[in-house]
mmCIF file of N, CA and C in Angstrom:
data_model
loop_
_atom_site.group_PDB
_atom_site.id
_atom_site.type_symbol
_atom_site.label_atom_id
_atom_site.label_comp_id
_atom_site.label_asym_id
_atom_site.label_seq_id
_atom_site.Cartn_x
_atom_site.Cartn_y
_atom_site.Cartn_z
ATOM 1 N N GLY A 1 0.791 -1.300 0.029
ATOM 2 C CA GLY A 1 0.242 0.151 0.058
ATOM 3 C C GLY A 1 0.710 1.528 0.010
ATOM 4 N N PHE A 2 1.835 1.452 0.544
ATOM 5 C CA PHE A 2 2.579 2.753 1.142
ATOM 6 C C PHE A 2 3.650 2.635 0.380
ATOM 7 N N VAL A 3 3.981 1.717 -0.444
ATOM 8 C CA VAL A 3 5.186 2.224 -1.721
ATOM 9 C C VAL A 3 3.736 2.489 -3.095
ATOM 10 N N ALA A 4 3.293 2.262 -2.950
ATOM 11 C CA ALA A 4 2.198 2.208 -4.324
ATOM 12 C C ALA A 4 1.847 4.037 -4.229
ATOM 13 N N MET A 5 1.349 4.128 -2.860
ATOM 14 C CA MET A 5 0.889 5.600 -2.791
ATOM 15 C C MET A 5 1.963 6.653 -3.227
ATOM 16 N N ARG A 6 3.133 5.995 -2.738
ATOM 17 C CA ARG A 6 4.576 6.980 -2.950
ATOM 18 C C ARG A 6 4.677 7.082 -4.263
ATOM 19 N N GLN A 7 4.529 6.204 -4.908
ATOM 20 C CA GLN A 7 5.038 6.095 -6.209
ATOM 21 C C GLN A 7 3.393 6.682 -7.242
ATOM 22 N N GLU A 8 2.751 6.754 -6.560
ATOM 23 C CA GLU A 8 1.349 7.451 -6.942
ATOM 24 C C GLU A 8 1.734 9.005 -6.949
ATOM 25 N N ARG A 9 2.158 9.781 -5.524
ATOM 26 C CA ARG A 9 2.356 11.006 -5.720
ATOM 27 C C ARG A 9 3.369 11.246 -6.496
ATOM 28 N N ASP A 10 4.386 10.486 -6.640
ATOM 29 C CA ASP A 10 5.670 11.080 -7.394
ATOM 30 C C ASP A 10 5.351 10.978 -8.779
ATOM 31 N N ILE A 11 4.472 10.361 -9.753
ATOM 32 C CA ILE A 11 3.936 10.445 -10.820
ATOM 33 C C ILE A 11 3.138 11.641 -10.719
ATOM 34 N N GLU A 12 2.446 11.824 -10.169
ATOM 35 C CA GLU A 12 1.388 12.985 -9.824
ATOM 36 C C GLU A 12 2.306 14.352 -9.510
ATOM 37 N N GLU A 13 3.542 14.399 -9.247
ATOM 38 C CA GLU A 13 4.476 15.428 -9.112
ATOM 39 C C GLU A 13 5.374 15.680 -9.956
ATOM 40 N N GLN A 14 5.413 14.699 -10.697
ATOM 41 C CA GLN A 14 5.813 14.345 -12.484
ATOM 42 C C GLN A 14 4.920 14.959 -13.337
ATOM 43 N N ARG A 15 3.919 14.555 -12.867
ATOM 44 C CA ARG A 15 2.734 15.200 -14.184
ATOM 45 C C ARG A 15 2.650 16.805 -13.823
ATOM 46 N N ARG A 16 2.715 17.505 -12.344
ATOM 47 C CA ARG A 16 2.517 18.725 -12.430
ATOM 48 C C ARG A 16 3.638 19.127 -12.875
ATOM 49 N N VAL A 17 5.093 19.096 -12.679
ATOM 50 C CA VAL A 17 6.054 19.447 -13.052
ATOM 51 C C VAL A 17 5.820 19.845 -14.796
ATOM 52 N N HIS A 18 5.696 18.779 -15.308
ATOM 53 C CA HIS A 18 5.475 18.373 -16.506
ATOM 54 C C HIS A 18 4.382 19.434 -17.464
ATOM 55 N N ALA A 19 3.446 19.632 -16.638
ATOM 56 C CA ALA A 19 2.370 20.496 -17.030
ATOM 57 C C ALA A 19 2.807 22.078 -16.842
ATOM 58 N N ALA A 20 3.399 22.235 -15.886
ATOM 59 C CA ALA A 20 3.976 23.837 -15.415
ATOM 60 C C ALA A 20 5.025 23.767 -16.630
ATOM 61 N N LEU A 21 5.820 23.105 -17.201
ATOM 62 C CA LEU A 21 6.907 22.901 -18.225
ATOM 63 C C LEU A 21 6.272 23.631 -19.602
ATOM 64 N N ALA A 22 5.520 22.746 -19.649
ATOM 65 C CA ALA A 22 4.482 22.702 -20.774
ATOM 66 C C ALA A 22 3.597 23.918 -21.048
ATOM 67 N N HIS A 23 3.402 24.559 -20.021
ATOM 68 C CA HIS A 23 2.482 25.822 -20.095
ATOM 69 C C HIS A 23 3.776 26.982 -19.911
ATOM 70 N N ASP A 24 4.796 26.813 -19.945
ATOM 71 C CA ASP A 24 6.058 27.744 -19.883
ATOM 72 C C ASP A 24 6.388 28.149 -21.031
ATOM 73 N N ASP A 25 5.990 26.431 -21.918
ATOM 74 C CA ASP A 25 6.654 26.281 -23.246
ATOM 75 C C ASP A 25 5.599 27.079 -24.101
ATOM 76 N N LEU A 26 4.130 27.011 -24.014
ATOM 77 C CA LEU A 26 3.134 27.591 -24.526
ATOM 78 C C LEU A 26 3.376 29.188 -24.457
ATOM 79 N N LEU A 27 3.486 29.675 -23.376
ATOM 80 C CA LEU A 27 3.573 30.990 -23.014
ATOM 81 C C LEU A 27 4.891 31.720 -24.166
ATOM 82 N N ALA A 28 5.972 30.783 -23.977
ATOM 83 C CA ALA A 28 6.950 31.390 -24.959
ATOM 84 C C ALA A 28 6.586 31.094 -26.142
ATOM 85 N N LEU A 29 5.825 29.845 -26.496
ATOM 86 C CA LEU A 29 5.400 29.997 -28.189
ATOM 87 C C LEU A 29 4.283 31.209 -28.387
ATOM 88 N N LEU A 30 3.638 31.400 -27.548
ATOM 89 C CA LEU A 30 2.975 32.623 -27.746
ATOM 90 C C LEU A 30 3.076 34.058 -27.747
ATOM 91 N N ALA A 31 3.873 34.186 -26.785
ATOM 92 C CA ALA A 31 4.785 35.531 -27.022
ATOM 93 C C ALA A 31 5.826 35.714 -28.412
ATOM 94 N N ASP A 32 5.663 34.432 -29.167
ATOM 95 C CA ASP A 32 7.019 35.066 -30.517
ATOM 96 C C ASP A 32 6.370 35.339 -31.563
ATOM 97 N N THR A 33 6.616 36.375 -31.985
ATOM 98 C CA THR A 33 6.176 37.086 -33.151
ATOM 99 C C THR A 33 5.164 36.263 -34.224
ATOM 100 N N GLY A 34 6.589 35.085 -34.341
ATOM 101 C CA GLY A 34 6.339 34.470 -35.632
ATOM 102 C C GLY A 34 5.175 33.185 -35.406
ATOM 103 N N SER A 35 4.334 33.373 -34.099
ATOM 104 C CA SER A 35 3.748 31.742 -34.101
ATOM 105 C C SER A 35 2.130 32.671 -34.239
ATOM 106 N N ARG A 36 1.514 31.697 -34.819
ATOM 107 C CA ARG A 36 0.220 32.166 -35.371
ATOM 108 C C ARG A 36 -1.043 31.325 -34.306
ATOM 109 N N THR A 37 -2.014 31.384 -34.313
ATOM 110 C CA THR A 37 -2.949 30.658 -33.188
ATOM 111 C C THR A 37 -4.174 30.500 -34.057
ATOM 112 N N THR A 38 -4.975 29.177 -33.945
ATOM 113 C CA THR A 38 -5.971 28.967 -34.289
ATOM 114 C C THR A 38 -7.147 28.666 -33.134
ATOM 115 N N ALA A 39 -8.147 29.427 -33.013
ATOM 116 C CA ALA A 39 -9.187 29.437 -32.091
ATOM 117 C C ALA A 39 -9.877 27.713 -32.632
ATOM 118 N N LEU A 40 -10.306 27.034 -31.493
ATOM 119 C CA LEU A 40 -11.055 25.201 -31.808
ATOM 120 C C LEU A 40 -12.069 25.722 -31.255
ATOM 121 N N ALA A 41 -13.179 25.678 -32.239
ATOM 122 C CA ALA A 41 -14.596 25.438 -31.181
ATOM 123 C C ALA A 41 -15.063 24.201 -30.803
ATOM 124 N N ALA A 42 -15.920 24.662 -29.970
ATOM 125 C CA ALA A 42 -16.604 23.197 -29.401
ATOM 126 C C ALA A 42 -17.565 22.455 -30.321
ATOM 127 N N LEU A 43 -18.120 21.392 -30.932
ATOM 128 C CA LEU A 43 -18.499 20.766 -31.570
ATOM 129 C C LEU A 43 -19.811 20.107 -30.508
ATOM 130 N N PRO A 44 -20.980 19.664 -31.381
ATOM 131 C CA PRO A 44 -22.120 19.092 -30.413
ATOM 132 C C PRO A 44 -21.166 17.698 -29.491
ATOM 133 N N ALA A 45 -20.523 17.020 -30.078
ATOM 134 C CA ALA A 45 -19.831 16.079 -29.226
ATOM 135 C C ALA A 45 -19.199 16.155 -28.020
ATOM 136 N N ALA A 46 -18.723 17.712 -27.742
ATOM 137 C CA ALA A 46 -18.063 18.046 -26.608
ATOM 138 C C ALA A 46 -18.832 19.711 -26.630
ATOM 139 N N PRO A 47 -19.761 19.461 -25.990
ATOM 140 C CA PRO A 47 -20.380 21.364 -26.107
ATOM 141 C C PRO A 47 -19.814 22.363 -25.607
ATOM 142 N N ARG A 48 -18.947 21.681 -24.019
ATOM 143 C CA ARG A 48 -18.010 22.720 -23.406
ATOM 144 C C ARG A 48 -17.070 22.771 -23.556
ATOM 145 N N SER A 49 -16.663 22.675 -24.686
ATOM 146 C CA SER A 49 -14.919 22.545 -24.640
ATOM 147 C C SER A 49 -14.699 23.544 -25.798
ATOM 148 N N GLY A 50 -13.266 23.776 -25.615
ATOM 149 C CA GLY A 50 -13.057 25.084 -26.495
ATOM 150 C C GLY A 50 -11.558 24.901 -26.412
ATOM 151 N N GLY A 51 -10.504 25.437 -27.403
ATOM 152 C CA GLY A 51 -9.061 25.152 -27.392
ATOM 153 C C GLY A 51 -8.313 26.295 -28.353
ATOM 154 N N ARG A 52 -7.001 25.892 -28.318
ATOM 155 C CA ARG A 52 -6.614 26.622 -29.502
ATOM 156 C C ARG A 52 -5.207 25.992 -29.913
ATOM 157 N N VAL A 53 -4.624 26.171 -31.351
ATOM 158 C CA VAL A 53 -3.542 25.788 -31.595
ATOM 159 C C VAL A 53 -2.854 26.657 -31.855
ATOM 160 N N VAL A 54 -1.646 26.838 -31.146
ATOM 161 C CA VAL A 54 -0.746 28.012 -31.541
ATOM 162 C C VAL A 54 1.063 26.938 -32.704
ATOM 163 N N TRP A 55 1.081 27.559 -33.431
ATOM 164 C CA TRP A 55 2.056 27.117 -34.110
ATOM 165 C C TRP A 55 3.464 28.299 -34.736
ATOM 166 N N ASN A 56 4.462 27.570 -35.132
ATOM 167 C CA ASN A 56 5.504 28.375 -35.509
ATOM 168 C C ASN A 56 6.273 27.711 -36.709
ATOM 169 N N PRO A 57 5.740 28.045 -37.988
ATOM 170 C CA PRO A 57 6.606 27.799 -38.657
ATOM 171 C C PRO A 57 8.293 27.769 -39.028
ATOM 172 N N GLU A 58 8.637 28.988 -38.187
ATOM 173 C CA GLU A 58 9.933 29.218 -38.122
ATOM 174 C C GLU A 58 10.491 28.104 -37.381
ATOM 175 N N LYS A 59 10.004 28.337 -36.106
ATOM 176 C CA LYS A 59 10.650 27.064 -34.958
ATOM 177 C C LYS A 59 10.040 25.652 -34.952
ATOM 178 N N ARG A 60 8.954 25.370 -36.330
ATOM 179 C CA ARG A 60 8.660 24.016 -36.604
ATOM 180 C C ARG A 60 8.293 23.742 -35.223
ATOM 181 N N ARG A 61 7.199 24.322 -34.474
ATOM 182 C CA ARG A 61 6.507 23.728 -33.093
ATOM 183 C C ARG A 61 5.283 24.291 -33.170
ATOM 184 N N ALA A 62 4.213 22.517 -32.705
ATOM 185 C CA ALA A 62 3.348 23.457 -32.531
ATOM 186 C C ALA A 62 2.772 23.021 -31.449
ATOM 187 N N MET A 63 1.610 23.464 -30.781
ATOM 188 C CA MET A 63 1.229 23.418 -29.456
ATOM 189 C C MET A 63 -0.454 23.091 -29.422
ATOM 190 N N LEU A 64 -0.970 22.376 -28.795
ATOM 191 C CA LEU A 64 -2.330 22.539 -28.370
ATOM 192 C C LEU A 64 -2.630 23.061 -26.746
ATOM 193 N N PHE A 65 -3.809 23.697 -26.679
ATOM 194 C CA PHE A 65 -4.242 23.524 -25.355
ATOM 195 C C PHE A 65 -5.806 23.596 -25.385
ATOM 196 N N ALA A 66 -6.412 23.223 -24.659
ATOM 197 C CA ALA A 66 -7.995 22.986 -24.314
ATOM 198 C C ALA A 66 -8.430 22.591 -23.183
ATOM 199 N N SER A 67 -9.724 22.783 -23.175
ATOM 200 C CA SER A 67 -10.533 22.368 -21.565
ATOM 201 C C SER A 67 -11.752 22.103 -21.892
ATOM 202 N N GLY A 68 -12.431 22.093 -21.164
ATOM 203 C CA GLY A 68 -13.711 21.179 -21.284
ATOM 204 C C GLY A 68 -14.218 20.064 -21.846
ATOM 205 N N LEU A 69 -13.338 19.407 -22.307
ATOM 206 C CA LEU A 69 -13.228 17.913 -22.797
ATOM 207 C C LEU A 69 -13.234 16.871 -21.562
ATOM 208 N N ASP A 70 -14.324 15.914 -21.751
ATOM 209 C CA ASP A 70 -14.643 15.039 -20.752
ATOM 210 C C ASP A 70 -12.880 14.111 -20.983
ATOM 211 N N PRO A 71 -12.726 13.361 -19.667
ATOM 212 C CA PRO A 71 -11.671 12.538 -19.911
ATOM 213 C C PRO A 71 -12.132 11.692 -20.970
ATOM 214 N N ALA A 72 -10.992 11.030 -21.857
ATOM 215 C CA ALA A 72 -11.727 10.066 -23.087
ATOM 216 C C ALA A 72 -11.613 8.607 -22.083
ATOM 217 N N PRO A 73 -12.786 7.770 -22.630
ATOM 218 C CA PRO A 73 -13.216 6.483 -22.205
ATOM 219 C C PRO A 73 -11.966 5.713 -22.093
ATOM 220 N N ALA A 74 -12.128 4.489 -21.216
ATOM 221 C CA ALA A 74 -10.933 3.612 -21.658
ATOM 222 C C ALA A 74 -10.852 2.985 -22.664
ATOM 223 N N GLY A 75 -9.305 2.452 -23.063
ATOM 224 C CA GLY A 75 -9.267 2.677 -24.458
ATOM 225 C C GLY A 75 -9.583 3.259 -25.331
ATOM 226 N N LYS A 76 -9.850 5.012 -25.234
ATOM 227 C CA LYS A 76 -9.483 5.636 -26.414
ATOM 228 C C LYS A 76 -8.456 6.775 -26.060
ATOM 229 N N ALA A 77 -8.274 7.755 -26.907
ATOM 230 C CA ALA A 77 -7.544 8.652 -26.880
ATOM 231 C C ALA A 77 -8.150 10.048 -27.692
ATOM 232 N N TYR A 78 -8.096 11.017 -27.217
ATOM 233 C CA TYR A 78 -8.323 12.052 -28.609
ATOM 234 C C TYR A 78 -7.033 12.216 -29.576
ATOM 235 N N GLU A 79 -7.716 12.323 -30.698
ATOM 236 C CA GLU A 79 -6.646 12.607 -31.814
ATOM 237 C C GLU A 79 -6.221 14.110 -32.887
ATOM 238 N N MET A 80 -5.546 14.457 -32.881
ATOM 239 C CA MET A 80 -5.445 15.548 -33.356
ATOM 240 C C MET A 80 -5.267 15.631 -34.787
ATOM 241 N N TRP A 81 -5.910 16.130 -35.605
ATOM 242 C CA TRP A 81 -5.721 16.265 -37.456
ATOM 243 C C TRP A 81 -5.411 17.740 -37.744
ATOM 244 N N VAL A 82 -4.566 17.596 -38.634
ATOM 245 C CA VAL A 82 -4.464 18.977 -39.436
ATOM 246 C C VAL A 82 -4.799 18.514 -41.128
ATOM 247 N N ILE A 83 -5.313 19.517 -41.165
ATOM 248 C CA ILE A 83 -6.156 19.582 -42.603
ATOM 249 C C ILE A 83 -5.511 20.235 -43.684
ATOM 250 N N ALA A 84 -4.947 20.383 -44.343
ATOM 251 C CA ALA A 84 -4.004 21.174 -45.405
ATOM 252 C C ALA A 84 -4.709 20.985 -47.030
ATOM 253 N N GLU A 85 -3.884 20.241 -47.764
ATOM 254 C CA GLU A 85 -4.496 20.667 -49.044
ATOM 255 C C GLU A 85 -5.266 19.078 -49.588
ATOM 256 N N GLY A 86 -4.817 17.763 -48.343
ATOM 257 C CA GLY A 86 -5.540 16.741 -49.029
ATOM 258 C C GLY A 86 -6.429 16.013 -47.861
ATOM 259 N N PRO A 87 -6.372 15.262 -47.529
ATOM 260 C CA PRO A 87 -7.173 14.361 -46.541
ATOM 261 C C PRO A 87 -6.638 14.681 -45.107
ATOM 262 N N PRO A 88 -6.901 14.396 -44.481
ATOM 263 C CA PRO A 88 -6.595 14.743 -42.923
ATOM 264 C C PRO A 88 -5.415 13.993 -42.090
ATOM 265 N N VAL A 89 -4.666 14.618 -41.825
ATOM 266 C CA VAL A 89 -3.266 13.957 -41.220
ATOM 267 C C VAL A 89 -3.068 13.934 -39.476
ATOM 268 N N PRO A 90 -2.709 12.804 -39.111
ATOM 269 C CA PRO A 90 -3.075 12.660 -37.827
ATOM 270 C C PRO A 90 -1.709 13.762 -36.944
ATOM 271 N N SER A 91 -1.943 14.409 -36.199
ATOM 272 C CA SER A 91 -0.929 15.261 -35.840
ATOM 273 C C SER A 91 -0.376 14.750 -33.878
ATOM 274 N N GLY A 92 -1.004 13.784 -33.458
ATOM 275 C CA GLY A 92 -0.849 13.504 -32.051
ATOM 276 C C GLY A 92 -1.806 13.121 -31.569
ATOM 277 N N LEU A 93 -1.732 12.216 -30.709
ATOM 278 C CA LEU A 93 -2.614 11.472 -29.269
ATOM 279 C C LEU A 93 -2.563 12.191 -28.155
ATOM 280 N N PHE A 94 -3.538 12.737 -27.254
ATOM 281 C CA PHE A 94 -3.507 13.226 -26.344
ATOM 282 C C PHE A 94 -4.716 12.785 -25.437
ATOM 283 N N GLN A 95 -4.240 12.635 -23.863
ATOM 284 C CA GLN A 95 -5.177 12.674 -22.990
ATOM 285 C C GLN A 95 -5.536 14.005 -22.328
ATOM 286 N N VAL A 96 -6.961 13.946 -21.633
ATOM 287 C CA VAL A 96 -6.847 15.478 -20.545
ATOM 288 C C VAL A 96 -6.915 15.209 -19.414
ATOM 289 N N ASP A 97 -6.617 15.730 -18.496
ATOM 290 C CA ASP A 97 -6.323 16.008 -16.966
ATOM 291 C C ASP A 97 -7.540 15.766 -16.056
ATOM 292 N N PRO A 98 -7.858 15.679 -15.151
ATOM 293 C CA PRO A 98 -9.192 15.157 -14.426
ATOM 294 C C PRO A 98 -10.384 16.481 -14.835
ATOM 295 N N ARG A 99 -9.557 17.509 -14.823
ATOM 296 C CA ARG A 99 -10.289 18.520 -15.047
ATOM 297 C C ARG A 99 -10.888 18.790 -16.665
ATOM 298 N N GLY A 100 -10.265 18.134 -17.275
ATOM 299 C CA GLY A 100 -10.881 18.324 -18.749
ATOM 300 C C GLY A 100 -9.911 19.289 -19.593
ATOM 301 N N ARG A 101 -8.776 19.466 -19.120
ATOM 302 C CA ARG A 101 -7.815 20.302 -19.873
ATOM 303 C C ARG A 101 -6.539 19.236 -20.366
ATOM 304 N N VAL A 102 -6.009 19.825 -20.846
ATOM 305 C CA VAL A 102 -4.571 19.575 -21.798
ATOM 306 C C VAL A 102 -4.071 20.852 -22.418
ATOM 307 N N VAL A 103 -2.219 20.575 -21.814
ATOM 308 C CA VAL A 103 -1.239 21.368 -22.998
ATOM 309 C C VAL A 103 -0.262 20.238 -23.641
ATOM 310 N N ALA A 104 -0.109 20.312 -24.905
ATOM 311 C CA ALA A 104 0.334 19.327 -25.607
ATOM 312 C C ALA A 104 1.001 19.667 -26.586
ATOM 313 N N ASP A 105 1.935 19.254 -26.377
ATOM 314 C CA ASP A 105 3.100 19.419 -27.992
ATOM 315 C C ASP A 105 2.645 18.755 -29.111
ATOM 316 N N LEU A 106 2.531 18.936 -30.435
ATOM 317 C CA LEU A 106 2.079 18.328 -31.058
ATOM 318 C C LEU A 106 3.173 18.048 -32.154
ATOM 319 N N PRO A 107 3.424 17.512 -32.757
ATOM 320 C CA PRO A 107 4.581 16.740 -34.034
ATOM 321 C C PRO A 107 4.429 17.638 -35.009
ATOM 322 N N TRP A 108 5.329 18.269 -35.507
ATOM 323 C CA TRP A 108 6.026 19.194 -36.190
ATOM 324 C C TRP A 108 5.609 18.524 -37.824
ATOM 325 N N LEU A 109 4.411 18.649 -38.518
ATOM 326 C CA LEU A 109 4.460 18.288 -39.953
ATOM 327 C C LEU A 109 4.620 19.070 -41.255
ATOM 328 N N ASP A 110 4.780 18.691 -42.421
ATOM 329 C CA ASP A 110 4.880 19.385 -43.124
ATOM 330 C C ASP A 110 3.558 20.331 -43.723
ATOM 331 N N GLN A 111 2.582 19.649 -43.303
ATOM 332 C CA GLN A 111 1.023 20.009 -43.681
ATOM 333 C C GLN A 111 0.935 21.126 -42.594
ATOM 334 N N THR A 112 1.307 21.058 -40.961
ATOM 335 C CA THR A 112 1.116 21.911 -40.349
ATOM 336 C C THR A 112 1.385 23.852 -40.922
ATOM 337 N N ALA A 113 2.593 23.496 -41.459
ATOM 338 C CA ALA A 113 2.666 25.090 -42.482
ATOM 339 C C ALA A 113 1.504 25.607 -42.815
ATOM 340 N N GLY A 114 0.841 24.957 -43.507
ATOM 341 C CA GLY A 114 -0.423 25.321 -44.613
ATOM 342 C C GLY A 114 -1.416 24.592 -44.236
ATOM 343 N N ALA A 115 -1.407 24.863 -43.250
ATOM 344 C CA ALA A 115 -3.296 24.226 -42.031
ATOM 345 C C ALA A 115 -4.085 24.928 -42.489
ATOM 346 N N LYS A 116 -4.842 24.330 -43.240
ATOM 347 C CA LYS A 116 -6.581 24.955 -43.346
ATOM 348 C C LYS A 116 -7.395 24.879 -42.090
ATOM 349 N N THR A 117 -7.450 23.966 -41.387
ATOM 350 C CA THR A 117 -8.190 23.365 -40.294
ATOM 351 C C THR A 117 -7.037 22.690 -39.578
ATOM 352 N N PHE A 118 -7.505 22.827 -38.163
ATOM 353 C CA PHE A 118 -7.203 21.753 -37.574
ATOM 354 C C PHE A 118 -8.374 21.321 -36.547
ATOM 355 N N ALA A 119 -8.627 19.724 -36.530
ATOM 356 C CA ALA A 119 -9.552 19.384 -35.810
ATOM 357 C C ALA A 119 -9.529 18.238 -34.547
ATOM 358 N N VAL A 120 -9.891 18.162 -33.586
ATOM 359 C CA VAL A 120 -9.886 16.756 -32.603
ATOM 360 C C VAL A 120 -11.133 15.960 -32.560
ATOM 361 N N THR A 121 -10.651 14.505 -32.665
ATOM 362 C CA THR A 121 -11.898 13.610 -32.846
ATOM 363 C C THR A 121 -11.269 12.375 -31.339
ATOM 364 N N LEU A 122 -12.543 11.776 -31.162
ATOM 365 C CA LEU A 122 -12.281 10.412 -30.096
ATOM 366 C C LEU A 122 -11.927 9.629 -30.531
ATOM 367 N N GLU A 123 -10.703 8.839 -30.839
ATOM 368 C CA GLU A 123 -10.154 7.676 -31.253
ATOM 369 C C GLU A 123 -9.887 6.286 -30.358
ATOM 370 N N PRO A 124 -9.921 5.068 -31.185
ATOM 371 C CA PRO A 124 -9.194 4.145 -30.334
ATOM 372 C C PRO A 124 -7.502 4.817 -29.912
ATOM 373 N N ALA A 125 -7.146 4.237 -28.604
ATOM 374 C CA ALA A 125 -5.916 4.559 -28.088
ATOM 375 C C ALA A 125 -4.699 4.804 -28.634
ATOM 376 N N ALA A 126 -4.908 3.373 -29.268
ATOM 377 C CA ALA A 126 -3.463 3.542 -30.257
ATOM 378 C C ALA A 126 -3.305 4.676 -31.451
ATOM 379 N N GLY A 127 -4.659 5.203 -31.725
ATOM 380 C CA GLY A 127 -5.065 6.503 -32.915
ATOM 381 C C GLY A 127 -4.941 5.488 -34.076
ATOM 382 N N THR A 128 -5.297 6.264 -34.792
ATOM 383 C CA THR A 128 -6.096 5.825 -36.632
ATOM 384 C C THR A 128 -5.156 6.671 -37.777
ATOM 385 N N PRO A 129 -5.367 5.852 -38.558
ATOM 386 C CA PRO A 129 -4.893 6.609 -39.860
ATOM 387 C C PRO A 129 -5.391 7.860 -40.443
ATOM 388 N N ALA A 130 -6.859 7.435 -40.171
ATOM 389 C CA ALA A 130 -8.060 8.640 -40.721
ATOM 390 C C ALA A 130 -8.704 8.890 -39.714
ATOM 391 N N PRO A 131 -9.603 9.755 -39.487
ATOM 392 C CA PRO A 131 -10.462 9.861 -38.256
ATOM 393 C C PRO A 131 -11.978 8.919 -38.629
ATOM 394 N N THR A 132 -12.414 8.508 -37.401
ATOM 395 C CA THR A 132 -13.247 7.756 -37.305
ATOM 396 C C THR A 132 -14.339 7.827 -36.459
ATOM 397 N N GLY A 133 -13.676 8.352 -35.551
ATOM 398 C CA GLY A 133 -14.966 8.639 -34.089
ATOM 399 C C GLY A 133 -15.192 9.944 -34.398
ATOM 400 N N PRO A 134 -16.386 10.501 -33.439
ATOM 401 C CA PRO A 134 -16.760 11.959 -33.146
ATOM 402 C C PRO A 134 -15.920 13.240 -33.029
ATOM 403 N N MET A 135 -16.145 14.053 -33.772
ATOM 404 C CA MET A 135 -15.378 15.519 -34.054
ATOM 405 C C MET A 135 -15.239 15.974 -32.755
ATOM 406 N N VAL A 136 -14.676 16.330 -31.926
ATOM 407 C CA VAL A 136 -14.790 16.945 -30.545
ATOM 408 C C VAL A 136 -14.597 18.788 -30.883
ATOM 409 N N LEU A 137 -13.773 18.861 -31.674
ATOM 410 C CA LEU A 137 -13.304 20.518 -31.816
ATOM 411 C C LEU A 137 -12.438 20.829 -33.028
ATOM 412 N N ALA A 138 -13.227 21.777 -33.496
ATOM 413 C CA ALA A 138 -12.123 22.357 -34.903
ATOM 414 C C ALA A 138 -12.428 23.687 -35.009
ATOM 415 N N GLY A 139 -11.315 23.746 -35.810
ATOM 416 C CA GLY A 139 -11.059 25.568 -36.005
ATOM 417 C C GLY A 139 -10.354 25.580 -37.378
ATOM 418 N N ASN A 140 -10.974 26.691 -38.441
ATOM 419 C CA ASN A 140 -10.171 27.252 -39.432
ATOM 420 C C ASN A 140 -9.371 28.010 -39.242
ATOM 421 N N VAL A 141 -8.322 28.297 -40.219
ATOM 422 C CA VAL A 141 -7.394 28.914 -40.123
ATOM 423 C C VAL A 141 -7.820 29.976 -40.274
ATOM 424 N N SER A 142 -7.464 31.077 -40.119
ATOM 425 C CA SER A 142 -7.919 32.274 -40.645
ATOM 426 C C SER A 142 -6.598 33.228 -41.277
#
């Protein structure tokens, strides 16, 4: 019991530290003049949600922050999609914290620089090569 409790505390502490670092990264990325931001709007599958994608073509860095999402059911994860010229391209899997929030680094894709739309769907935890689940967030690049 005790060791497991301590391990859980350590994991929680690591998660907090990681979240704080991610938050600092996000603020730095937001402050960079070369960064662009796209708001993600709630869709009927997640009516209380909202978010933003911040990306910087020079730094080849993209981050997501979102809130108001329900924790994904067992065996599921949220998957980010970038839609540029062709079909949606997977751009990372993420889970939200118990309060429904996430700050996540997204892998940089060639498509990110020319993105027209960012979207999030609920998918099997391993991810899928094309969206299959309900779309929870989406935003068009202005």
